[in-house]
PDB file of C-alpha atoms in Angstrom:
ATOM      1  CA  UNK A   1       8.654   9.275   5.498  1.00 79.00           C
ATOM      2  CA  UNK A   2      12.058   6.907   5.363  1.00 83.00           C
ATOM      3  CA  UNK A   3      13.849  10.108   3.670  1.00 85.00           C
ATOM      4  CA  UNK A   4      12.705  12.408   6.768  1.00 84.00           C
ATOM      5  CA  UNK A   5      13.605   9.962   9.109  1.00 83.00           C
ATOM      6  CA  UNK A   6      10.035   9.213  10.633  1.00 84.00           C
ATOM      7  CA  UNK A   7      10.584   5.488   9.751  1.00 85.00           C
ATOM      8  CA  UNK A   8      13.486   3.385   9.509  1.00 87.00           C
ATOM      9  CA  UNK A   9      14.702   1.177   7.214  1.00 90.00           C
ATOM     10  CA  UNK A  10      13.627  -2.028   9.005  1.00 89.00           C
ATOM     11  CA  UNK A  11       9.856  -0.176   9.762  1.00 89.00           C
ATOM     12  CA  UNK A  12       9.725   0.869   5.911  1.00 90.00           C
ATOM     13  CA  UNK A  13      10.465  -2.848   4.987  1.00 90.00           C
ATOM     14  CA  UNK A  14       7.473  -4.200   6.934  1.00 88.00           C
ATOM     15  CA  UNK A  15       5.090  -1.796   5.738  1.00 89.00           C
ATOM     16  CA  UNK A  16       6.507  -2.658   2.239  1.00 91.00           C
ATOM     17  CA  UNK A  17       5.039  -6.530   2.969  1.00 89.00           C
ATOM     18  CA  UNK A  18       1.450  -5.092   2.813  1.00 88.00           C
ATOM     19  CA  UNK A  19       2.071  -3.335  -0.311  1.00 87.00           C
ATOM     20  CA  UNK A  20       3.243  -6.196  -1.781  1.00 89.00           C
ATOM     21  CA  UNK A  21       0.408  -8.297  -0.429  1.00 87.00           C
ATOM     22  CA  UNK A  22      -1.877  -5.005  -2.371  1.00 81.00           C
ATOM     23  CA  UNK A  23      -0.196  -5.359  -5.208  1.00 84.00           C
ATOM     24  CA  UNK A  24      -0.708  -9.122  -5.603  1.00 83.00           C
ATOM     25  CA  UNK A  25      -4.479  -8.545  -4.862  1.00 78.00           C
ATOM     26  CA  UNK A  26      -5.074  -6.235  -8.118  1.00 70.00           C
ATOM     27  CA  UNK A  27      -3.076  -9.128 -10.044  1.00 77.00           C
ATOM     28  CA  UNK A  28      -5.612 -11.343  -9.078  1.00 72.00           C
ATOM     29  CA  UNK A  29      -8.226 -12.221 -12.116  1.00 74.00           C
ATOM     30  CA  UNK A  30     -10.361 -13.740  -9.916  1.00 74.00           C
ATOM     31  CA  UNK A  31     -13.296 -10.731  -9.822  1.00 78.00           C
ATOM     32  CA  UNK A  32     -15.386 -12.541  -6.602  1.00 80.00           C
ATOM     33  CA  UNK A  33     -12.167 -11.807  -4.686  1.00 80.00           C
ATOM     34  CA  UNK A  34     -12.897  -8.263  -4.845  1.00 80.00           C
ATOM     35  CA  UNK A  35     -16.337  -8.480  -3.460  1.00 84.00           C
ATOM     36  CA  UNK A  36     -17.959  -7.113  -0.506  1.00 89.00           C
ATOM     37  CA  UNK A  37     -18.585 -10.947   0.305  1.00 89.00           C
ATOM     38  CA  UNK A  38     -14.827 -11.984   0.277  1.00 86.00           C
ATOM     39  CA  UNK A  39     -13.487  -9.349   2.174  1.00 86.00           C
ATOM     40  CA  UNK A  40     -15.211 -11.336   4.772  1.00 89.00           C
ATOM     41  CA  UNK A  41     -15.028 -14.462   3.483  1.00 90.00           C
ATOM     42  CA  UNK A  42     -11.919 -15.139   1.583  1.00 86.00           C
ATOM     43  CA  UNK A  43      -8.990 -16.186   3.594  1.00 88.00           C
ATOM     44  CA  UNK A  44      -6.081 -14.394   1.234  1.00 85.00           C
ATOM     45  CA  UNK A  45      -8.027 -11.220   3.110  1.00 88.00           C
ATOM     46  CA  UNK A  46      -7.965 -12.575   6.483  1.00 91.00           C
ATOM     47  CA  UNK A  47      -3.851 -13.261   5.556  1.00 90.00           C
ATOM     48  CA  UNK A  48      -3.601  -9.572   4.714  1.00 89.00           C
ATOM     49  CA  UNK A  49      -5.517  -8.043   7.793  1.00 92.00           C
ATOM     50  CA  UNK A  50      -3.260 -10.768   9.965  1.00 93.00           C
ATOM     51  CA  UNK A  51       0.219  -8.953   8.212  1.00 91.00           C
ATOM     52  CA  UNK A  52      -1.250  -5.304   8.727  1.00 92.00           C
ATOM     53  CA  UNK A  53      -1.832  -6.151  12.223  1.00 94.00           C
ATOM     54  CA  UNK A  54       1.608  -7.492  12.994  1.00 92.00           C
ATOM     55  CA  UNK A  55       3.404  -4.614  11.191  1.00 89.00           C
ATOM     56  CA  UNK A  56       1.045  -2.084  12.994  1.00 88.00           C
ATOM     57  CA  UNK A  57       2.070  -3.784  16.373  1.00 89.00           C
ATOM     58  CA  UNK A  58       5.501  -3.770  15.881  1.00 85.00           C
ATOM     59  CA  UNK A  59       5.769   0.330  14.722  1.00 84.00           C
ATOM     60  CA  UNK A  60       6.500   2.190  17.398  1.00 79.00           C
ATOM     61  CA  UNK A  61       3.860   4.888  18.549  1.00 79.00           C
ATOM     62  CA  UNK A  62       5.675   7.607  18.845  1.00 76.00           C
ATOM     63  CA  UNK A  63       5.353  10.413  16.742  1.00 77.00           C
ATOM     64  CA  UNK A  64       8.609  11.406  14.837  1.00 79.00           C
ATOM     65  CA  UNK A  65       7.282  14.527  12.503  1.00 81.00           C
ATOM     66  CA  UNK A  66       9.883  15.857  10.801  1.00 83.00           C
ATOM     67  CA  UNK A  67      10.689  19.305  10.150  1.00 84.00           C
ATOM     68  CA  UNK A  68       9.335  18.607   6.490  1.00 82.00           C
ATOM     69  CA  UNK A  69       5.805  17.666   7.718  1.00 80.00           C
ATOM     70  CA  UNK A  70       5.852  20.042  10.109  1.00 80.00           C
ATOM     71  CA  UNK A  71       6.056  22.461   6.761  1.00 81.00           C
ATOM     72  CA  UNK A  72       3.922  20.442   4.537  1.00 80.00           C
ATOM     73  CA  UNK A  73       1.249  18.856   6.827  1.00 74.00           C
ATOM     74  CA  UNK A  74      -1.111  20.028   9.565  1.00 63.00           C
ATOM     75  CA  UNK A  75      -2.262  17.196  11.591  1.00 55.00           C
ATOM     76  CA  UNK A  76      -4.935  16.405  14.499  1.00 52.00           C
ATOM     77  CA  UNK A  77      -6.273  13.290  16.445  1.00 46.00           C
ATOM     78  CA  UNK A  78      -5.756  10.474  13.767  1.00 46.00           C
ATOM     79  CA  UNK A  79      -5.492  12.873  10.645  1.00 51.00           C
ATOM     80  CA  UNK A  80      -3.150  14.560   8.202  1.00 54.00           C
ATOM     81  CA  UNK A  81      -4.098  17.130   5.968  1.00 49.00           C
ATOM     82  CA  UNK A  82      -1.923  18.845   3.369  1.00 50.00           C
ATOM     83  CA  UNK A  83      -0.775  22.137   3.831  1.00 49.00           C
ATOM     84  CA  UNK A  84      -0.730  23.377  -0.094  1.00 49.00           C
TER      85      UNK A  84
END
């Protein structure tokens, strides 16, 4: 999306923070962290949700489809489906 102008460098940096947090989750050896109960009870998951909400709030709500996206994706309300 960045290379096609759909996201700015600043927006990519914000989204990257979510990726970093999720990557950290993958490295955790505490298996209970991945239990269903942990999703609502573990404060680390609450932190991930809070960061994601902040990122979504900061991202613009305008549609910036590039020519690449128009050629390669069919979109509808709330979804994007690969055309190929």
